[in-house]
Amino acid sequence: MVSTATIVSMFIPIIFSFALFVGLILFYRKRTGIAVKPLILGAVGFIVFTQILEKVLHFVVVVNFPNYADHPWLFGLYGAMAAGIFEEFGRFLLFIWLLKKFHDYKGGISFGVGWGGIEAILLMLMMIVPNILFAVMINSGTLETEMAGKMPADQLTAIKDTVLSQGVSYYLLGTVERFFAVFIQIALSLLVLTGVVKKKFSFVILAVMIHAVIDFPFIFVQTGYLKLWMVEPYLVVVGILCMLYIKRARNVLPDTSPN
């Protein structure tokens, strides 16, 4: 049985992600101003470059390399680099093609809030809503009958064991992860924009490498080799450094923010 406390805790990261997105918009609207077009394109860009284009690549790789789990370090490197390339090149292309009039600090902040905010919402929904449904079926004793024929028995057993093993702390840690991850996305957006403004593509390459280094240990969380709590302190440190960079970038990029 999945405890009531665990089921209730599943909703916390989802609610938090929506509140975080709205809260960031309100916070930066007062602090720097919010530009609507970069905000929207940041959100759309995340969906297009990570949930469509990157997923197509992952599908091709998994189909052609079905034994990827036997090579966790190589797969971790691939996953981290793929995320870095698709996200940072995606930001770069949007800034130079569709956001030519928003190459200022406010534009970079708005874009980063859109990108990181929608990431928080979509990831929480995609990861946790299925767990809620599985938890309800486990408690009602209908999981096996409802899912019979829809997935292999061993996969169903693995899902059941995972849902039963993830307690309240797992979902609460998810809120911490999303909080710091969104500031990482804002900082990377500002770094790429700095490269665009200074006409130095090396900043984009740097953003790709930083992104890959940040994501690398989390690939092992997704594949089950590490627990989320093991890499959470690492994310907190990186998130704090990104917050400091966000403040510093105001002195680098053109600033049209209200005083």
PDB file of C-alpha atoms in Angstrom:
ATOM      1  CA  MET A   1       0.000   0.000   0.000  1.00  0.00           C
ATOM      2  CA  VAL A   2       1.067   3.554  -0.706  1.00  0.00           C
ATOM      3  CA  SER A   3       0.487   5.701   2.361  1.00  0.00           C
ATOM      4  CA  THR A   4      -1.909   8.630   2.303  1.00  0.00           C
ATOM      5  CA  ALA A   5       0.960  10.936   3.293  1.00  0.00           C
ATOM      6  CA  THR A   6       2.969   9.802   0.276  1.00  0.00           C
ATOM      7  CA  ILE A   7       0.048  10.337  -2.112  1.00  0.00           C
ATOM      8  CA  VAL A   8      -0.570  13.801  -0.676  1.00  0.00           C
ATOM      9  CA  SER A   9       3.132  14.619  -0.996  1.00  0.00           C
ATOM     10  CA  MET A  10       2.986  13.737  -4.709  1.00  0.00           C
ATOM     11  CA  PHE A  11       0.853  16.800  -5.313  1.00  0.00           C
ATOM     12  CA  ILE A  12       3.296  19.166  -3.590  1.00  0.00           C
ATOM     13  CA  PRO A  13       5.916  19.339  -6.400  1.00  0.00           C
ATOM     14  CA  ILE A  14       3.170  19.850  -8.994  1.00  0.00           C
ATOM     15  CA  ILE A  15       1.563  22.707  -7.072  1.00  0.00           C
ATOM     16  CA  PHE A  16       4.992  24.120  -6.273  1.00  0.00           C
ATOM     17  CA  SER A  17       6.068  24.142  -9.934  1.00  0.00           C
ATOM     18  CA  PHE A  18       3.024  26.202 -10.962  1.00  0.00           C
ATOM     19  CA  ALA A  19       3.509  28.543  -7.990  1.00  0.00           C
ATOM     20  CA  LEU A  20       7.217  28.874  -8.803  1.00  0.00           C
ATOM     21  CA  PHE A  21       6.537  29.858 -12.415  1.00  0.00           C
ATOM     22  CA  VAL A  22       3.964  32.468 -11.449  1.00  0.00           C
ATOM     23  CA  GLY A  23       6.089  33.663  -8.530  1.00  0.00           C
ATOM     24  CA  LEU A  24       9.137  34.206 -10.738  1.00  0.00           C
ATOM     25  CA  ILE A  25       7.096  36.214 -13.228  1.00  0.00           C
ATOM     26  CA  LEU A  26       5.746  38.431 -10.459  1.00  0.00           C
ATOM     27  CA  PHE A  27       9.146  38.746  -8.770  1.00  0.00           C
ATOM     28  CA  TYR A  28      11.034  39.740 -11.904  1.00  0.00           C
ATOM     29  CA  ARG A  29       8.202  41.925 -13.179  1.00  0.00           C
ATOM     30  CA  LYS A  30       8.814  44.155 -10.188  1.00  0.00           C
ATOM     31  CA  ARG A  31      12.593  43.744 -10.117  1.00  0.00           C
ATOM     32  CA  THR A  32      13.604  43.935 -13.794  1.00  0.00           C
ATOM     33  CA  GLY A  33      10.408  44.021 -15.787  1.00  0.00           C
ATOM     34  CA  ILE A  34       9.124  41.089 -17.826  1.00  0.00           C
ATOM     35  CA  ALA A  35       9.079  41.006 -21.623  1.00  0.00           C
ATOM     36  CA  VAL A  36       6.200  38.851 -22.833  1.00  0.00           C
ATOM     37  CA  LYS A  37       7.656  37.652 -26.158  1.00  0.00           C
ATOM     38  CA  PRO A  38      10.890  36.194 -24.678  1.00  0.00           C
ATOM     39  CA  LEU A  39       8.856  34.650 -21.851  1.00  0.00           C
ATOM     40  CA  ILE A  40       6.569  32.850 -24.307  1.00  0.00           C
ATOM     41  CA  LEU A  41       9.352  31.854 -26.701  1.00  0.00           C
ATOM     42  CA  GLY A  42      11.398  30.547 -23.776  1.00  0.00           C
ATOM     43  CA  ALA A  43       8.534  28.249 -22.811  1.00  0.00           C
ATOM     44  CA  VAL A  44       7.858  27.175 -26.418  1.00  0.00           C
ATOM     45  CA  GLY A  45      11.581  26.734 -27.050  1.00  0.00           C
ATOM     46  CA  PHE A  46      11.939  24.322 -24.157  1.00  0.00           C
ATOM     47  CA  ILE A  47       9.089  22.197 -25.505  1.00  0.00           C
ATOM     48  CA  VAL A  48      10.364  22.175 -29.104  1.00  0.00           C
ATOM     49  CA  PHE A  49      14.056  21.600 -28.459  1.00  0.00           C
ATOM     50  CA  THR A  50      13.866  19.210 -25.492  1.00  0.00           C
ATOM     51  CA  GLN A  51      10.496  17.481 -25.648  1.00  0.00           C
ATOM     52  CA  ILE A  52      10.356  17.037 -29.420  1.00  0.00           C
ATOM     53  CA  LEU A  53      13.755  17.296 -31.128  1.00  0.00           C
ATOM     54  CA  GLU A  54      15.859  15.862 -28.306  1.00  0.00           C
ATOM     55  CA  LYS A  55      13.330  13.095 -27.684  1.00  0.00           C
ATOM     56  CA  VAL A  56      13.544  12.088 -31.355  1.00  0.00           C
ATOM     57  CA  LEU A  57      17.299  11.673 -30.987  1.00  0.00           C
ATOM     58  CA  HIS A  58      16.878   9.656 -27.779  1.00  0.00           C
ATOM     59  CA  PHE A  59      14.376   7.367 -29.516  1.00  0.00           C
ATOM     60  CA  VAL A  60      16.797   6.713 -32.360  1.00  0.00           C
ATOM     61  CA  VAL A  61      19.672   6.046 -29.948  1.00  0.00           C
ATOM     62  CA  VAL A  62      17.676   3.685 -27.718  1.00  0.00           C
ATOM     63  CA  VAL A  63      16.342   1.742 -30.715  1.00  0.00           C
ATOM     64  CA  ASN A  64      19.823   1.299 -32.159  1.00  0.00           C
ATOM     65  CA  PHE A  65      21.565   0.729 -28.817  1.00  0.00           C
ATOM     66  CA  PRO A  66      19.075  -1.300 -26.731  1.00  0.00           C
ATOM     67  CA  ASN A  67      21.785  -2.329 -24.255  1.00  0.00           C
ATOM     68  CA  TYR A  68      22.619   1.258 -23.291  1.00  0.00           C
ATOM     69  CA  ALA A  69      21.984   0.487 -19.610  1.00  0.00           C
ATOM     70  CA  ASP A  70      25.018  -1.795 -19.643  1.00  0.00           C
ATOM     71  CA  HIS A  71      27.231   1.250 -20.247  1.00  0.00           C
ATOM     72  CA  PRO A  72      26.070   3.813 -17.663  1.00  0.00           C
ATOM     73  CA  TRP A  73      29.079   6.132 -17.911  1.00  0.00           C
ATOM     74  CA  LEU A  74      28.904   6.322 -21.694  1.00  0.00           C
ATOM     75  CA  PHE A  75      25.137   6.756 -21.625  1.00  0.00           C
ATOM     76  CA  GLY A  76      25.500   9.407 -18.924  1.00  0.00           C
ATOM     77  CA  LEU A  77      27.958  11.326 -21.070  1.00  0.00           C
ATOM     78  CA  TYR A  78      25.674  11.057 -24.093  1.00  0.00           C
ATOM     79  CA  GLY A  79      22.607  12.193 -22.136  1.00  0.00           C
ATOM     80  CA  ALA A  80      24.380  15.145 -20.560  1.00  0.00           C
ATOM     81  CA  MET A  81      25.894  16.336 -23.845  1.00  0.00           C
ATOM     82  CA  ALA A  82      22.619  15.895 -25.724  1.00  0.00           C
ATOM     83  CA  ALA A  83      20.793  18.022 -23.163  1.00  0.00           C
ATOM     84  CA  GLY A  84      23.489  20.689 -23.285  1.00  0.00           C
ATOM     85  CA  ILE A  85      23.604  20.862 -27.077  1.00  0.00           C
ATOM     86  CA  PHE A  86      19.853  20.917 -27.689  1.00  0.00           C
ATOM     87  CA  GLU A  87      19.075  23.423 -24.936  1.00  0.00           C
ATOM     88  CA  GLU A  88      21.947  25.849 -25.413  1.00  0.00           C
ATOM     89  CA  PHE A  89      21.869  25.801 -29.219  1.00  0.00           C
ATOM     90  CA  GLY A  90      18.109  26.180 -28.942  1.00  0.00           C
ATOM     91  CA  ARG A  91      18.488  29.310 -26.841  1.00  0.00           C
ATOM     92  CA  PHE A  92      21.134  30.662 -29.229  1.00  0.00           C
ATOM     93  CA  LEU A  93      18.967  30.152 -32.315  1.00  0.00           C
ATOM     94  CA  LEU A  94      15.938  31.785 -30.718  1.00  0.00           C
ATOM     95  CA  PHE A  95      17.956  34.799 -29.576  1.00  0.00           C
ATOM     96  CA  ILE A  96      19.513  35.413 -33.004  1.00  0.00           C
ATOM     97  CA  TRP A  97      16.433  34.628 -35.129  1.00  0.00           C
ATOM     98  CA  LEU A  98      13.289  35.585 -33.223  1.00  0.00           C
ATOM     99  CA  LEU A  99      14.449  37.779 -30.342  1.00  0.00           C
ATOM    100  CA  LYS A 100      16.725  40.307 -32.027  1.00  0.00           C
ATOM    101  CA  LYS A 101      15.002  43.188 -30.206  1.00  0.00           C
ATOM    102  CA  PHE A 102      15.377  41.610 -26.776  1.00  0.00           C
ATOM    103  CA  HIS A 103      19.149  41.421 -26.331  1.00  0.00           C
ATOM    104  CA  ASP A 104      19.073  43.044 -22.914  1.00  0.00           C
ATOM    105  CA  TYR A 105      19.046  41.881 -19.316  1.00  0.00           C
ATOM    106  CA  LYS A 106      15.255  41.968 -19.074  1.00  0.00           C
ATOM    107  CA  GLY A 107      14.947  39.904 -22.248  1.00  0.00           C
ATOM    108  CA  GLY A 108      17.396  37.299 -20.951  1.00  0.00           C
ATOM    109  CA  ILE A 109      15.642  37.053 -17.589  1.00  0.00           C
ATOM    110  CA  SER A 110      12.227  36.752 -19.251  1.00  0.00           C
ATOM    111  CA  PHE A 111      13.459  34.049 -21.608  1.00  0.00           C
ATOM    112  CA  GLY A 112      15.067  32.101 -18.763  1.00  0.00           C
ATOM    113  CA  VAL A 113      11.933  32.307 -16.624  1.00  0.00           C
ATOM    114  CA  GLY A 114       9.843  31.000 -19.525  1.00  0.00           C
ATOM    115  CA  TRP A 115      12.285  28.175 -20.275  1.00  0.00           C
ATOM    116  CA  GLY A 116      12.884  27.118 -16.678  1.00  0.00           C
ATOM    117  CA  GLY A 117       9.317  27.714 -15.532  1.00  0.00           C
ATOM    118  CA  ILE A 118       7.688  25.528 -18.160  1.00  0.00           C
ATOM    119  CA  GLU A 119      10.381  22.892 -17.592  1.00  0.00           C
ATOM    120  CA  ALA A 120       9.435  22.708 -13.918  1.00  0.00           C
ATOM    121  CA  ILE A 121       5.736  22.318 -14.709  1.00  0.00           C
ATOM    122  CA  LEU A 122       6.081  19.773 -17.529  1.00  0.00           C
ATOM    123  CA  LEU A 123       8.641  17.584 -15.773  1.00  0.00           C
ATOM    124  CA  MET A 124       6.623  17.448 -12.577  1.00  0.00           C
ATOM    125  CA  LEU A 125       3.445  16.578 -14.472  1.00  0.00           C
ATOM    126  CA  MET A 126       5.118  13.908 -16.621  1.00  0.00           C
ATOM    127  CA  MET A 127       6.982  12.324 -13.714  1.00  0.00           C
ATOM    128  CA  ILE A 128       4.434  12.492 -10.917  1.00  0.00           C
ATOM    129  CA  VAL A 129       0.959  12.229 -12.458  1.00  0.00           C
ATOM    130  CA  PRO A 130       1.628   8.635 -13.613  1.00  0.00           C
ATOM    131  CA  ASN A 131       2.865   7.822 -10.105  1.00  0.00           C
ATOM    132  CA  ILE A 132      -0.352   9.180  -8.618  1.00  0.00           C
ATOM    133  CA  LEU A 133      -2.410   6.997 -10.949  1.00  0.00           C
ATOM    134  CA  PHE A 134      -0.254   3.936 -10.207  1.00  0.00           C
ATOM    135  CA  ALA A 135      -0.498   4.591  -6.456  1.00  0.00           C
ATOM    136  CA  VAL A 136      -4.294   4.743  -6.622  1.00  0.00           C
ATOM    137  CA  MET A 137      -4.411   1.473  -8.591  1.00  0.00           C
ATOM    138  CA  ILE A 138      -2.001  -0.215  -6.171  1.00  0.00           C
ATOM    139  CA  ASN A 139      -4.121   0.765  -3.194  1.00  0.00           C
ATOM    140  CA  SER A 140      -7.307  -0.369  -4.914  1.00  0.00           C
ATOM    141  CA  GLY A 141      -5.701  -3.653  -5.969  1.00  0.00           C
ATOM    142  CA  THR A 142      -6.407  -3.056  -9.651  1.00  0.00           C
ATOM    143  CA  LEU A 143      -2.905  -2.323 -10.972  1.00  0.00           C
ATOM    144  CA  GLU A 144      -2.296  -5.768 -12.453  1.00  0.00           C
ATOM    145  CA  THR A 145      -5.771  -6.093 -13.971  1.00  0.00           C
ATOM    146  CA  GLU A 146      -5.841  -2.529 -15.353  1.00  0.00           C
ATOM    147  CA  MET A 147      -2.371  -2.739 -16.899  1.00  0.00           C
ATOM    148  CA  ALA A 148      -2.467  -6.368 -18.002  1.00  0.00           C
ATOM    149  CA  GLY A 149      -1.459  -6.615 -21.644  1.00  0.00           C
ATOM    150  CA  LYS A 150      -0.425  -2.964 -21.790  1.00  0.00           C
ATOM    151  CA  MET A 151       3.163  -3.549 -20.642  1.00  0.00           C
ATOM    152  CA  PRO A 152       5.466  -6.498 -19.858  1.00  0.00           C
ATOM    153  CA  ALA A 153       5.037  -8.109 -16.439  1.00  0.00           C
ATOM    154  CA  ASP A 154       8.618  -7.342 -15.385  1.00  0.00           C
ATOM    155  CA  GLN A 155       8.180  -3.666 -16.279  1.00  0.00           C
ATOM    156  CA  LEU A 156       4.934  -3.541 -14.316  1.00  0.00           C
ATOM    157  CA  THR A 157       6.661  -5.099 -11.306  1.00  0.00           C
ATOM    158  CA  ALA A 158       9.485  -2.544 -11.548  1.00  0.00           C
ATOM    159  CA  ILE A 159       6.997   0.338 -11.650  1.00  0.00           C
ATOM    160  CA  LYS A 160       5.128  -1.038  -8.644  1.00  0.00           C
ATOM    161  CA  ASP A 161       8.341  -1.455  -6.644  1.00  0.00           C
ATOM    162  CA  THR A 162       9.430   2.083  -7.543  1.00  0.00           C
ATOM    163  CA  VAL A 163       6.150   3.690  -6.491  1.00  0.00           C
ATOM    164  CA  LEU A 164       6.124   1.729  -3.223  1.00  0.00           C
ATOM    165  CA  SER A 165       9.727   2.666  -2.440  1.00  0.00           C
ATOM    166  CA  GLN A 166       9.377   6.426  -3.033  1.00  0.00           C
ATOM    167  CA  GLY A 167       8.262   8.049   0.198  1.00  0.00           C
ATOM    168  CA  VAL A 168       7.361  11.580   1.211  1.00  0.00           C
ATOM    169  CA  SER A 169      10.990  12.741   1.241  1.00  0.00           C
ATOM    170  CA  TYR A 170      11.432  11.833  -2.440  1.00  0.00           C
ATOM    171  CA  TYR A 171       8.664  14.192  -3.556  1.00  0.00           C
ATOM    172  CA  LEU A 172       9.716  16.955  -1.193  1.00  0.00           C
ATOM    173  CA  LEU A 173      13.231  16.755  -2.626  1.00  0.00           C
ATOM    174  CA  GLY A 174      11.644  17.257  -6.032  1.00  0.00           C
ATOM    175  CA  THR A 175      10.525  20.736  -4.987  1.00  0.00           C
ATOM    176  CA  VAL A 176      14.071  21.617  -3.909  1.00  0.00           C
ATOM    177  CA  GLU A 177      15.454  20.366  -7.201  1.00  0.00           C
ATOM    178  CA  ARG A 178      13.006  22.432  -9.272  1.00  0.00           C
ATOM    179  CA  PHE A 179      13.643  25.587  -7.255  1.00  0.00           C
ATOM    180  CA  PHE A 180      17.371  25.610  -7.931  1.00  0.00           C
ATOM    181  CA  ALA A 181      17.059  24.167 -11.457  1.00  0.00           C
ATOM    182  CA  VAL A 182      15.012  27.135 -12.644  1.00  0.00           C
ATOM    183  CA  PHE A 183      17.766  29.563 -11.600  1.00  0.00           C
ATOM    184  CA  ILE A 184      20.267  27.415 -13.469  1.00  0.00           C
ATOM    185  CA  GLN A 185      18.106  27.802 -16.579  1.00  0.00           C
ATOM    186  CA  ILE A 186      17.925  31.579 -16.129  1.00  0.00           C
ATOM    187  CA  ALA A 187      21.696  31.809 -15.661  1.00  0.00           C
ATOM    188  CA  LEU A 188      22.395  29.711 -18.770  1.00  0.00           C
ATOM    189  CA  SER A 189      19.984  31.863 -20.778  1.00  0.00           C
ATOM    190  CA  LEU A 190      21.877  34.978 -19.701  1.00  0.00           C
ATOM    191  CA  LEU A 191      25.220  33.332 -20.530  1.00  0.00           C
ATOM    192  CA  VAL A 192      24.094  32.453 -24.067  1.00  0.00           C
ATOM    193  CA  LEU A 193      22.632  35.926 -24.531  1.00  0.00           C
ATOM    194  CA  THR A 194      25.940  37.434 -23.402  1.00  0.00           C
ATOM    195  CA  GLY A 195      27.640  35.463 -26.163  1.00  0.00           C
ATOM    196  CA  VAL A 196      25.118  36.785 -28.675  1.00  0.00           C
ATOM    197  CA  VAL A 197      25.574  40.400 -27.551  1.00  0.00           C
ATOM    198  CA  LYS A 198      29.371  40.150 -27.485  1.00  0.00           C
ATOM    199  CA  LYS A 199      29.378  38.124 -30.744  1.00  0.00           C
ATOM    200  CA  LYS A 200      31.412  35.379 -29.080  1.00  0.00           C
ATOM    201  CA  PHE A 201      30.174  31.880 -29.892  1.00  0.00           C
ATOM    202  CA  SER A 202      32.576  30.534 -27.277  1.00  0.00           C
ATOM    203  CA  PHE A 203      30.000  31.555 -24.650  1.00  0.00           C
ATOM    204  CA  VAL A 204      27.508  29.152 -26.222  1.00  0.00           C
ATOM    205  CA  ILE A 205      30.057  26.330 -26.167  1.00  0.00           C
ATOM    206  CA  LEU A 206      30.785  27.182 -22.535  1.00  0.00           C
ATOM    207  CA  ALA A 207      27.063  27.016 -21.765  1.00  0.00           C
ATOM    208  CA  VAL A 208      26.857  23.581 -23.425  1.00  0.00           C
ATOM    209  CA  MET A 209      29.737  22.281 -21.317  1.00  0.00           C
ATOM    210  CA  ILE A 210      28.395  23.765 -18.083  1.00  0.00           C
ATOM    211  CA  HIS A 211      24.968  22.302 -18.807  1.00  0.00           C
ATOM    212  CA  ALA A 212      26.480  18.872 -19.479  1.00  0.00           C
ATOM    213  CA  VAL A 213      28.519  18.938 -16.268  1.00  0.00           C
ATOM    214  CA  ILE A 214      25.427  19.895 -14.262  1.00  0.00           C
ATOM    215  CA  ASP A 215      23.246  17.202 -15.856  1.00  0.00           C
ATOM    216  CA  PHE A 216      25.795  14.371 -15.799  1.00  0.00           C
ATOM    217  CA  PRO A 217      25.116  13.019 -12.277  1.00  0.00           C
ATOM    218  CA  PHE A 218      21.346  13.319 -12.755  1.00  0.00           C
ATOM    219  CA  ILE A 219      21.493  10.863 -15.670  1.00  0.00           C
ATOM    220  CA  PHE A 220      22.549   8.269 -13.089  1.00  0.00           C
ATOM    221  CA  VAL A 221      19.539   9.205 -10.954  1.00  0.00           C
ATOM    222  CA  GLN A 222      17.232   8.574 -13.928  1.00  0.00           C
ATOM    223  CA  THR A 223      18.840   5.193 -14.620  1.00  0.00           C
ATOM    224  CA  GLY A 224      18.704   4.159 -10.966  1.00  0.00           C
ATOM    225  CA  TYR A 225      22.436   4.127 -10.217  1.00  0.00           C
ATOM    226  CA  LEU A 226      22.166   7.062  -7.787  1.00  0.00           C
ATOM    227  CA  LYS A 227      19.480   8.321  -5.438  1.00  0.00           C
ATOM    228  CA  LEU A 228      18.179  11.867  -5.774  1.00  0.00           C
ATOM    229  CA  TRP A 229      19.331  12.824  -2.264  1.00  0.00           C
ATOM    230  CA  MET A 230      22.909  11.922  -3.205  1.00  0.00           C
ATOM    231  CA  VAL A 231      23.154  14.662  -5.835  1.00  0.00           C
ATOM    232  CA  GLU A 232      20.838  17.224  -4.250  1.00  0.00           C
ATOM    233  CA  PRO A 233      23.630  19.082  -2.357  1.00  0.00           C
ATOM    234  CA  TYR A 234      25.534  19.389  -5.648  1.00  0.00           C
ATOM    235  CA  LEU A 235      22.481  20.986  -7.278  1.00  0.00           C
ATOM    236  CA  VAL A 236      22.030  23.403  -4.373  1.00  0.00           C
ATOM    237  CA  VAL A 237      25.634  24.624  -4.656  1.00  0.00           C
ATOM    238  CA  VAL A 238      25.344  25.043  -8.438  1.00  0.00           C
ATOM    239  CA  GLY A 239      22.001  26.808  -8.025  1.00  0.00           C
ATOM    240  CA  ILE A 240      23.439  29.320  -5.549  1.00  0.00           C
ATOM    241  CA  LEU A 241      26.370  30.034  -7.878  1.00  0.00           C
ATOM    242  CA  CYS A 242      23.890  30.629 -10.688  1.00  0.00           C
ATOM    243  CA  MET A 243      21.932  33.072  -8.534  1.00  0.00           C
ATOM    244  CA  LEU A 244      25.130  35.036  -8.005  1.00  0.00           C
ATOM    245  CA  TYR A 245      25.828  34.997 -11.742  1.00  0.00           C
ATOM    246  CA  ILE A 246      22.302  36.257 -12.490  1.00  0.00           C
ATOM    247  CA  LYS A 247      23.004  39.339 -10.371  1.00  0.00           C
ATOM    248  CA  ARG A 248      26.408  39.864 -11.973  1.00  0.00           C
ATOM    249  CA  ALA A 249      25.018  39.572 -15.520  1.00  0.00           C
ATOM    250  CA  ARG A 250      23.080  42.784 -14.928  1.00  0.00           C
ATOM    251  CA  ASN A 251      26.405  44.622 -15.162  1.00  0.00           C
ATOM    252  CA  VAL A 252      27.339  42.880 -18.427  1.00  0.00           C
ATOM    253  CA  LEU A 253      24.196  42.989 -20.532  1.00  0.00           C
ATOM    254  CA  PRO A 254      22.352  46.174 -21.596  1.00  0.00           C
ATOM    255  CA  ASP A 255      19.983  46.993 -18.742  1.00  0.00           C
ATOM    256  CA  THR A 256      16.601  48.536 -19.479  1.00  0.00           C
ATOM    257  CA  SER A 257      15.154  47.454 -16.131  1.00  0.00           C
ATOM    258  CA  PRO A 258      13.317  49.954 -13.929  1.00  0.00           C
ATOM    259  CA  ASN A 259      15.472  51.530 -11.249  1.00  0.00           C
TER     260      ASN A 259
END
